[in-house]
Short mmCIF file of C-alpha atoms in Angstrom, two decimals:
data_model
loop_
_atom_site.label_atom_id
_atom_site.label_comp_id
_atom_site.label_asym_id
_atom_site.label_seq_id
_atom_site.Cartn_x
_atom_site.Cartn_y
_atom_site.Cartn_z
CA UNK A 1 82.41 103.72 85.17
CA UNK A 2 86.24 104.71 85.18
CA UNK A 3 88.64 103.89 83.33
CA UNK A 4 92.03 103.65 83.67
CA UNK A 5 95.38 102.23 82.18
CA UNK A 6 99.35 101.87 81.71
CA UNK A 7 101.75 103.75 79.59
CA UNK A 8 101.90 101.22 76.80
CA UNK A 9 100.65 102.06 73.70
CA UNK A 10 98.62 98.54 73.48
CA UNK A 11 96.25 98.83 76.33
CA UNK A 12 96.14 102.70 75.09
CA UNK A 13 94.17 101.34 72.27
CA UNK A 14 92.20 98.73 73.60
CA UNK A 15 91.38 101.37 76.39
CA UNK A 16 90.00 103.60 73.70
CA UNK A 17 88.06 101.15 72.28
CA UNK A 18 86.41 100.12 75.82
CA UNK A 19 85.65 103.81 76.54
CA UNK A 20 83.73 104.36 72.75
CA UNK A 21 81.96 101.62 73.46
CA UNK A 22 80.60 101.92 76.88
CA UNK A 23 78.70 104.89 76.08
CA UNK A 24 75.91 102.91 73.54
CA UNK A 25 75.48 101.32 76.39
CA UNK A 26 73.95 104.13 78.02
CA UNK A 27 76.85 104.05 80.97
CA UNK A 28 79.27 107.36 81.17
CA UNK A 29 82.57 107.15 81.38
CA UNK A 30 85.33 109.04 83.49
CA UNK A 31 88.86 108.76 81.97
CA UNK A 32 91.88 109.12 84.50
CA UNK A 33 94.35 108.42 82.10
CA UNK A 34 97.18 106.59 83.24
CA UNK A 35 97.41 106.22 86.76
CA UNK A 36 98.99 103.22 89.54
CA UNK A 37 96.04 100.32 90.24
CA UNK A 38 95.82 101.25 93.58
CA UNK A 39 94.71 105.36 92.67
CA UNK A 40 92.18 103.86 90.06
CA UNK A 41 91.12 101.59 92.52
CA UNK A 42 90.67 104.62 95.32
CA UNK A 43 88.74 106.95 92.68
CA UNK A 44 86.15 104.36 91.81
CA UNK A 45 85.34 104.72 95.67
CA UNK A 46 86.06 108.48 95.75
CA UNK A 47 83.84 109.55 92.99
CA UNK A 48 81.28 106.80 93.47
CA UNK A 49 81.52 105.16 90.32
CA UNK A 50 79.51 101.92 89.83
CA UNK A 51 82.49 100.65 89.21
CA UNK A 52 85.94 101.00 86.96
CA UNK A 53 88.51 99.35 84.08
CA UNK A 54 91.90 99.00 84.07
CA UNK A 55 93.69 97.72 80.94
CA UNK A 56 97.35 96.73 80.49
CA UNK A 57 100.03 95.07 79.54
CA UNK A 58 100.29 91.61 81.43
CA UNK A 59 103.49 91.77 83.63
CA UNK A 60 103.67 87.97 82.88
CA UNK A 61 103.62 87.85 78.93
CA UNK A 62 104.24 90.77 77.09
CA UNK A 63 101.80 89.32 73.87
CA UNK A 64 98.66 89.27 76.55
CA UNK A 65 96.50 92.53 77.48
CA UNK A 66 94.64 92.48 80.76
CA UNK A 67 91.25 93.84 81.54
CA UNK A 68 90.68 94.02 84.66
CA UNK A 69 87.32 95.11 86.06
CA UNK A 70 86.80 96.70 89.78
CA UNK A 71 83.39 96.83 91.85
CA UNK A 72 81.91 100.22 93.35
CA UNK A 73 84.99 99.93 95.74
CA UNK A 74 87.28 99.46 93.55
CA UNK A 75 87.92 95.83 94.89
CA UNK A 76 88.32 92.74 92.07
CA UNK A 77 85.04 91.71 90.99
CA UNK A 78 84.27 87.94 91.97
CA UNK A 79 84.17 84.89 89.75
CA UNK A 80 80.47 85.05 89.21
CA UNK A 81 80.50 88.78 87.81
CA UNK A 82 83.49 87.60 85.53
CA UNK A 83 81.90 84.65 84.15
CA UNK A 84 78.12 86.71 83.62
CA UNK A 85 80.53 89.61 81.45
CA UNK A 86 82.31 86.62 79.51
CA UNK A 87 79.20 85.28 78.54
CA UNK A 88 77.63 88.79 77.84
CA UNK A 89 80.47 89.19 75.67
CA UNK A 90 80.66 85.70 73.73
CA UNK A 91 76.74 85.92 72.95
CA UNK A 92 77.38 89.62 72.23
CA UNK A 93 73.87 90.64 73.93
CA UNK A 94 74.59 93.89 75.04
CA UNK A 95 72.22 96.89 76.39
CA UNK A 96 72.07 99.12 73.52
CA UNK A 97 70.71 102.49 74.96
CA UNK A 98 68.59 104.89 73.08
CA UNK A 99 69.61 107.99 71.49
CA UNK A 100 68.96 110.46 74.76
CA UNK A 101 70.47 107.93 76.87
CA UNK A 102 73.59 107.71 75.41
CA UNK A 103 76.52 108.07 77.78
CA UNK A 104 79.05 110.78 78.70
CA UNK A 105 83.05 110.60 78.25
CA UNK A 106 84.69 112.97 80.37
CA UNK A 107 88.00 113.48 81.80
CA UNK A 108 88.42 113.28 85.55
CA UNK A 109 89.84 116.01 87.53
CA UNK A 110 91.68 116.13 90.77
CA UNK A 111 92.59 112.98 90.79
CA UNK A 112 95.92 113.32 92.63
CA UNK A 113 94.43 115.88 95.10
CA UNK A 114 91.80 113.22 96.23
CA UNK A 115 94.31 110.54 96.62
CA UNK A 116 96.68 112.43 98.26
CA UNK A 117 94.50 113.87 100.82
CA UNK A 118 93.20 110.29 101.68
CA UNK A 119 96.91 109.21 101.65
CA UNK A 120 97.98 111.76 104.21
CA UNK A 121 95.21 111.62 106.79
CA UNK A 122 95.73 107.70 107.17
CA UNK A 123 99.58 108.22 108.57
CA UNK A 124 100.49 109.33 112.00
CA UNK A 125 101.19 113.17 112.57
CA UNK A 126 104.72 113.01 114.24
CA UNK A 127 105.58 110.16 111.90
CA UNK A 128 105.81 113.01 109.35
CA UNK A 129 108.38 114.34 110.92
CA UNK A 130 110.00 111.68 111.98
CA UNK A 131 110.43 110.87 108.60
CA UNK A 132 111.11 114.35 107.13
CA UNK A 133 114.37 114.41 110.02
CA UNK A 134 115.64 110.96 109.36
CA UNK A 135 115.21 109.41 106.12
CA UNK A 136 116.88 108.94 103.04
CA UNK A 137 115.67 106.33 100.53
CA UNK A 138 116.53 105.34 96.93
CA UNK A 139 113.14 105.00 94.70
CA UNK A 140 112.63 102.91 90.94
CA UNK A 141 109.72 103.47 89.45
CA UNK A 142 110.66 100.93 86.62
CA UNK A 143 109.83 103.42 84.04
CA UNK A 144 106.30 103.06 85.08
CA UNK A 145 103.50 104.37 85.74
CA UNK A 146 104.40 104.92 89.85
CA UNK A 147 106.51 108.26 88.64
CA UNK A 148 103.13 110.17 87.98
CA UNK A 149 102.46 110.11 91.51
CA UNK A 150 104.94 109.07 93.93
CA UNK A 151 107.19 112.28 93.73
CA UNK A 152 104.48 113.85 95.05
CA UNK A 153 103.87 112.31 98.17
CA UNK A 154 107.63 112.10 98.54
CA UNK A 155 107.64 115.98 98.49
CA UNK A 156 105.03 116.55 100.82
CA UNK A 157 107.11 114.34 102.93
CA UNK A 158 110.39 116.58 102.86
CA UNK A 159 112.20 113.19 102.91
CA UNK A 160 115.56 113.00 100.72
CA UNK A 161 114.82 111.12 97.84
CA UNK A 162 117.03 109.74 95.20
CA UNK A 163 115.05 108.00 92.13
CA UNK A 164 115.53 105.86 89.62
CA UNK A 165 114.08 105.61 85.94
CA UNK A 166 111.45 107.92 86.78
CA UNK A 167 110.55 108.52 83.06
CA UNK A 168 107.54 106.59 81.69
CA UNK A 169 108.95 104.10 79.03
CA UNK A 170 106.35 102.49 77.04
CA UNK A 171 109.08 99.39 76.07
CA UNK A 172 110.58 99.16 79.46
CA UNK A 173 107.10 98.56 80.91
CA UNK A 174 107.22 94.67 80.33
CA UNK A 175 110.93 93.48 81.94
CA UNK A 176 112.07 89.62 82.10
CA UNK A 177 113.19 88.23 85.31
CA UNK A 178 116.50 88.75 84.25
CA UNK A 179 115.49 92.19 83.36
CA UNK A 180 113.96 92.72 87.08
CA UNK A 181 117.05 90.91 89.06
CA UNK A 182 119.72 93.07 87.25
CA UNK A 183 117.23 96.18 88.56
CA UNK A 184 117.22 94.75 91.84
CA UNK A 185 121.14 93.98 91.56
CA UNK A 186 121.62 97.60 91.14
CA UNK A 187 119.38 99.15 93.39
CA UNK A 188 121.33 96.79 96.29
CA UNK A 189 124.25 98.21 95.22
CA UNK A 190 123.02 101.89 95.18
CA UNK A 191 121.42 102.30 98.60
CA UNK A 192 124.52 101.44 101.04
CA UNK A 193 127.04 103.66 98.72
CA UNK A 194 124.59 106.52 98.81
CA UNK A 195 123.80 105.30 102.98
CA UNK A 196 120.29 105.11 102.43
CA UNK A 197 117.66 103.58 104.57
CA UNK A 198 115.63 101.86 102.43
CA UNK A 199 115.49 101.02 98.59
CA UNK A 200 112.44 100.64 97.01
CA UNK A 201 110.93 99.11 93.35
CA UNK A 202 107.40 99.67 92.72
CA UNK A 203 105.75 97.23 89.94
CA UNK A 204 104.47 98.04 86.67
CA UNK A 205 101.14 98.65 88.43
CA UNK A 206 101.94 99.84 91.21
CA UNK A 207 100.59 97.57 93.26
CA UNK A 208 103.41 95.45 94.97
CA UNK A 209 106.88 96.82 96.34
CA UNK A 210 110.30 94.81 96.63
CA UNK A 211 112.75 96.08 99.23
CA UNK A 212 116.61 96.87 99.98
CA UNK A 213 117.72 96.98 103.31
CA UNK A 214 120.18 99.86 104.37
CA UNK A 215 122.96 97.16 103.85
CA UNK A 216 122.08 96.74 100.06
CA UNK A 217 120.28 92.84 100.72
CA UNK A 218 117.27 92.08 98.49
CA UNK A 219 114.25 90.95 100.94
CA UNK A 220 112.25 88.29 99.96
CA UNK A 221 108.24 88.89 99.79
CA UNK A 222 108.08 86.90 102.94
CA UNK A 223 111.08 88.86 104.65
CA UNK A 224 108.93 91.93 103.80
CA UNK A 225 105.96 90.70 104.99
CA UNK A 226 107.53 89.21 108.18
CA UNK A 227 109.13 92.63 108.93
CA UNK A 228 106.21 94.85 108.52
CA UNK A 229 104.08 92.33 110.79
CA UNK A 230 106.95 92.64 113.44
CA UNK A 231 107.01 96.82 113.47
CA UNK A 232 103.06 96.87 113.42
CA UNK A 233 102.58 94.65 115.78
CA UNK A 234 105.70 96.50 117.84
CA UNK A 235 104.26 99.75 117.46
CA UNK A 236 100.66 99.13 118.23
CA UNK A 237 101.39 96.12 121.37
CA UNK A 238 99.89 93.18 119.43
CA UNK A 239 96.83 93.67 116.62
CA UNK A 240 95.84 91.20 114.67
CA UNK A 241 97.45 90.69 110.84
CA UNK A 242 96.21 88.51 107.93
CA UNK A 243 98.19 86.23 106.07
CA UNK A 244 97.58 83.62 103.64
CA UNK A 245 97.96 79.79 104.51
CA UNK A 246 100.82 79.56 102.49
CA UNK A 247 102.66 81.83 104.73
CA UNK A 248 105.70 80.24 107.22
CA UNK A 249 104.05 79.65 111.18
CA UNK A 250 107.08 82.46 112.04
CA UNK A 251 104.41 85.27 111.50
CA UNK A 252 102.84 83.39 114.78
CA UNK A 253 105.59 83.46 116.37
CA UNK A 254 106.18 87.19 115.85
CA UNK A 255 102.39 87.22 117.34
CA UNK A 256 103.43 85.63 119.84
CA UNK A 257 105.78 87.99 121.29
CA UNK A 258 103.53 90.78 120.79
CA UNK A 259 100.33 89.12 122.23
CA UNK A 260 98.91 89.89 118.43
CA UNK A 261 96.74 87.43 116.48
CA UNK A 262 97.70 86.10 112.87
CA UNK A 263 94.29 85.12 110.68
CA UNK A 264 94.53 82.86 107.77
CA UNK A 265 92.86 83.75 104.29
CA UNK A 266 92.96 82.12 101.14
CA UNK A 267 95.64 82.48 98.84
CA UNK A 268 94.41 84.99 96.12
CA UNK A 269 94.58 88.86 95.67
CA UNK A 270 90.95 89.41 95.64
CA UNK A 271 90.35 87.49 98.89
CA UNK A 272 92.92 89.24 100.68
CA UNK A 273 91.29 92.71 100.02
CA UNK A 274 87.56 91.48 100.98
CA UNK A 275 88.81 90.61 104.55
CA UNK A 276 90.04 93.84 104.28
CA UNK A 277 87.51 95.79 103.62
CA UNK A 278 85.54 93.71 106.09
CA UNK A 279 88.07 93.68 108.66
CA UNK A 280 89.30 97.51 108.75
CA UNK A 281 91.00 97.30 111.94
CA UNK A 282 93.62 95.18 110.69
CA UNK A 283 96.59 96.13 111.17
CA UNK A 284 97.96 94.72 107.99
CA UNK A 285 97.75 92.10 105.09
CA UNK A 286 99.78 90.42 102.90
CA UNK A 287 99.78 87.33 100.52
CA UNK A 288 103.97 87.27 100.61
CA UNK A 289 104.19 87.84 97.15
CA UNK A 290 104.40 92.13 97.09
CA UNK A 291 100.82 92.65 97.93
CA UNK A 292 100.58 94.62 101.36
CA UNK A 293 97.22 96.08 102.20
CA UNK A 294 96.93 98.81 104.89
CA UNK A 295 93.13 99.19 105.68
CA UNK A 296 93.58 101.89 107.89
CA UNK A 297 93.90 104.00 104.51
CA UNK A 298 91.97 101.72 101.50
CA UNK A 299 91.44 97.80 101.69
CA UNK A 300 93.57 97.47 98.37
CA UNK A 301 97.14 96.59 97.64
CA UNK A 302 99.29 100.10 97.15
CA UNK A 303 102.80 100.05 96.89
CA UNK A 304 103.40 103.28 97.52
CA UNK A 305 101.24 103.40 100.48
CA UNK A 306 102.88 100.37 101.93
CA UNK A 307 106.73 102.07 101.10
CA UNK A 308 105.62 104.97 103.46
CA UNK A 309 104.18 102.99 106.06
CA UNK A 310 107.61 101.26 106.42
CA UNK A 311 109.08 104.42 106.72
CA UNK A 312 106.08 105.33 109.51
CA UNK A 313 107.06 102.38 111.49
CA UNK A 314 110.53 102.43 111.31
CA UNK A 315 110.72 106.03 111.78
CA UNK A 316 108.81 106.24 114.84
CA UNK A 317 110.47 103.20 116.21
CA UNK A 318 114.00 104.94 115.06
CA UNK A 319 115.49 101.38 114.24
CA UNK A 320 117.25 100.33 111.20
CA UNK A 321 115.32 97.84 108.45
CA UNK A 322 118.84 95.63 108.52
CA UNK A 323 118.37 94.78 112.23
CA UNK A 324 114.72 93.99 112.36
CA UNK A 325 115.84 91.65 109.58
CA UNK A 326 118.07 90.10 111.16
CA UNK A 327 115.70 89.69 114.63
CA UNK A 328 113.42 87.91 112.12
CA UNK A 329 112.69 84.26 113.30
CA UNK A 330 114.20 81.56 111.12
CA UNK A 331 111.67 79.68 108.49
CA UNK A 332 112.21 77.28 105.36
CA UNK A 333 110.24 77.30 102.78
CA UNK A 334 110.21 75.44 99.18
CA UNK A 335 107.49 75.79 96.20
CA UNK A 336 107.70 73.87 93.13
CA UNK A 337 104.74 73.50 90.37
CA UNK A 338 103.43 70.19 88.87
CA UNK A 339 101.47 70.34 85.08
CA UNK A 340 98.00 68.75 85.64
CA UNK A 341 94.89 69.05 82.74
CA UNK A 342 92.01 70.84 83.74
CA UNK A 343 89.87 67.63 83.32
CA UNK A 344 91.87 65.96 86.12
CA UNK A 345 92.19 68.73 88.59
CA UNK A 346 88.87 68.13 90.48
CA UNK A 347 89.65 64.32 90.71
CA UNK A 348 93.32 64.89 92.00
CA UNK A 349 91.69 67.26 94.96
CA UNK A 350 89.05 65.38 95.60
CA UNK A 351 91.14 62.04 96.32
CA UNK A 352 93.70 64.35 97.90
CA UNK A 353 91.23 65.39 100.53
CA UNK A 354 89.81 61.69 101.51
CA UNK A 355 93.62 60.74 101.46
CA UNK A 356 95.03 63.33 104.06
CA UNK A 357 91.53 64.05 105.92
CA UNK A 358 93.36 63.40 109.32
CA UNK A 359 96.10 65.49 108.58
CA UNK A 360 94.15 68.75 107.54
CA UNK A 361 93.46 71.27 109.73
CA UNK A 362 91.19 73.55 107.76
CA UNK A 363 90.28 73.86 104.29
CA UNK A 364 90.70 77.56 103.66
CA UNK A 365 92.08 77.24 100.42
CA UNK A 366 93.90 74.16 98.72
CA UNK A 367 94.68 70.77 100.84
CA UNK A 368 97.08 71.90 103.14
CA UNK A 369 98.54 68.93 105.06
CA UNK A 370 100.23 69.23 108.54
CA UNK A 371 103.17 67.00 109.36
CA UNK A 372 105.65 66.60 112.69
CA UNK A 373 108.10 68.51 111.54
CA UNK A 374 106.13 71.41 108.95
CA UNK A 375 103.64 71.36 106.60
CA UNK A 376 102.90 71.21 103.06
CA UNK A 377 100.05 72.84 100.63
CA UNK A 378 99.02 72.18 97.53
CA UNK A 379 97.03 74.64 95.62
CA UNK A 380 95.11 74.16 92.28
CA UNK A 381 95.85 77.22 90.19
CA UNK A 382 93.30 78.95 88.72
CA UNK A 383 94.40 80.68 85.90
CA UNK A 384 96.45 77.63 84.50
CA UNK A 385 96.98 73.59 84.08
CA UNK A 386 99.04 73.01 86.90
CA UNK A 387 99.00 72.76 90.79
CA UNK A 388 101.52 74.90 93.25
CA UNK A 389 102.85 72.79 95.47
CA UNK A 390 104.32 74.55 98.72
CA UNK A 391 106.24 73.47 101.79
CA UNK A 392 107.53 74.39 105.15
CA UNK A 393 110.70 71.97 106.64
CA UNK A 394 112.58 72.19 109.86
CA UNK A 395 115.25 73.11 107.33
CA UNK A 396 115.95 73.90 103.36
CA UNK A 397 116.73 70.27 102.79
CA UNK A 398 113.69 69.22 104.36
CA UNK A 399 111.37 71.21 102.67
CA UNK A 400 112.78 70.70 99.48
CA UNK A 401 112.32 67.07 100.36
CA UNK A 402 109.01 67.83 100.88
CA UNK A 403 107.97 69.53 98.00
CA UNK A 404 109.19 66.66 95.62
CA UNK A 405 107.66 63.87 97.37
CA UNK A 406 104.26 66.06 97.21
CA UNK A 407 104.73 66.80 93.89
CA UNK A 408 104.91 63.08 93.16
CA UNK A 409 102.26 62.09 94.73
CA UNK A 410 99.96 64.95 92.31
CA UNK A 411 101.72 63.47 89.58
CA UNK A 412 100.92 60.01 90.32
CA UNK A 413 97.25 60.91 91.60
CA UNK A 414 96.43 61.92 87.79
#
């Protein structure tokens, strides 16, 4: 098994614990330290581990510690495997090996070589240079883990770089929303005075990106999403993309002019990387939220893989990321959330479903119900008491609209 984790001195311990542990079970143990998700999700593959660990700080709630556990491809393991470990744990019936098969701790070597090898033979040749000649981009790590690598692949690159609390910073690891909107304040007002072409932030993990266009604007998720799907698609005359159903019907659109193909997946993280690795000719996927997946390279969300594809694309396309935001297609979305008890979740989806039966048009994840003029879903969460109710309007009045008067109805259903 490997095992990874972030800077913080929290999942340190807890780490340390795990990997003293593991070992009386009779299973060895390779430590990588503290490496980006996405690299300790690529050496579980690359070493063929059974599967890996990675503990840290929750970028949600700085009092919580998350475990998370990875299958022998380093994808999230599914609900089933979590709920056979939970019980393992609560009725504390572990293996206990005997004394010749006690595991191995060791520490894993070459751990950036094999990434970065893997990382470099997944991008187009001339794109290299393409990139090397044209591009100048601002980088925050957000005193994360991201700085151990990154650099790296930005040298091999030859691409001028300028970057931004590159030092790991076990308090800074955890930020507020305030915290992260004053960050992405000041990287939007960095990259036009130093006439960059891009700004990126990577998150704690590594995992997600957020992007400044050449004219200092903050892209949403979407935006980011939307773009990528138009320079893939551009760049490889049509492909087919995946996006979640909570994603605007403008990614169709872009299709459309293409001749490309958008597929709808559920919602989640994990579900989005299975159709990847099922589906590697994808071109891309993303759930709008950070998470881009390129399964050309791994089936996983990487940040700083997705950063350099951008660059790829809109290197070898020579346009600037402004003005394929502004050739975007117009959509308007609206989200709110609604507090439900666990005990009345089921009932609210079940009478949810016999209520809008005609107006569904799949049940890939949720009830999502299509109207004239847009749509709306609403989506149980599954980590917490309350539902996510999402909308898209012919306009941001409308799907606000929408939103409430869905949200009532939830209410009212419980």
């Amino acid at each position: 098994v490997l095992i990874n984790r972030d800077a913080h001195y929290t999942p340190r311990m807890l780490k340390r614990a795990i990997i003293s542990g593991l070992p009386s079970a009779g299973i060895n143990v390779a430590d990588i330290s503290s490496m980006p998700i996405p690299v300790a999700r690529y050496m579980v593959h690359a070493i063929g581990a059974a599967g890996g660990i990675h503990v840290r700080l929750s970028p949600f709630d700085n009092r919580v510690v998350d475990i998370k556990f990875f299958d022998s491809a380093g994808l999230d393991i599914d609900r089933t495997a979590e709920r056979t470990i939970e019980n393992t744990f609560f009725r504390e019936d572990y293996r206990r090996a005997y004394l010749d098969e006690i595991g191995r701790i060791r520490y894993q070597d070459g751990v950036e070589e094999t990434y970065l090898r893997g990382f470099f033979e997944s991008l187009r040749p001339e794109a290299l240079e393409a990139i090397a000649r044209r591009f100048k981009l601002v980088v925050d790590y957000a005193n994360a883990n991201a700085s151990s690598i990154a650099p790296a692949v930005f040298r091999r690159l030859r691409c001028d770089v300028v970057e931004l609390n590159a030092n790991l910073h076990e308090d800074r690891i955890f930020q507020t929303p305030e915290q992260f909107a004053a960050g992405m304040r000041q990287l939007g007002a960095i990259v036009p005075v130093l006439d960059a072409k891009l700004g990126v932030r990577f998150d704690p993990g590594g995992e997600k990106m957020f992007v400044v266009d050449d004219r200092g604007r903050q892209l949403t998720d979407m935006q980011t999403l939307a773009v990528l799907v138009e320079l893939s698609m551009r760049c490889w005359n049509g492909g087919t993309v995946a996006v979640p159903v909570s994603a605007p019907r403008a990614l169709e659109e872009i299709a459309r002019r293409h001749n490309g193909t958008i597929v709808r997946t559920r919602t989640n993280l994990a579900a989005l990387m299975r159709t990847a690795a099922a589906h590697r000719e994808y071109l891309l996927l993303g759930d709008g939220a950070g998470n881009l997946i390129v399964p050309s390279f791994y089936p996983v969300a990487d940040g700083l893989f997705a950063t350099v594809k951008l660059m790829e694309l809109l290197a070898l396309q020579d346009v600037r990321l402004a003005d394929m935001v502004d050739q975007l297609p117009p959509y308007y979305m609206a989200a709110t959330k609604v507090a439900c008890r666990w005990e009345h979740k089921g009932r609210v989806m079940r009478i949810l479903n016999e209520r809008y039966a005609d107006q569904r048009i799949d049940q890939i994840d949720g009830v999502r119900i299509v109207l004239d003029a847009g749509w709306v879903l609403v989506l149980p969460d599954p980590d917490g008491p309350f539902f996510h109710v999402i909308a898209e309007g012919e306009n941001d009045d409308h799907a606000q609209q929408l939103t409430h008067t869905y949200a009532r109805v939830v209410s009212e259903l419980q």
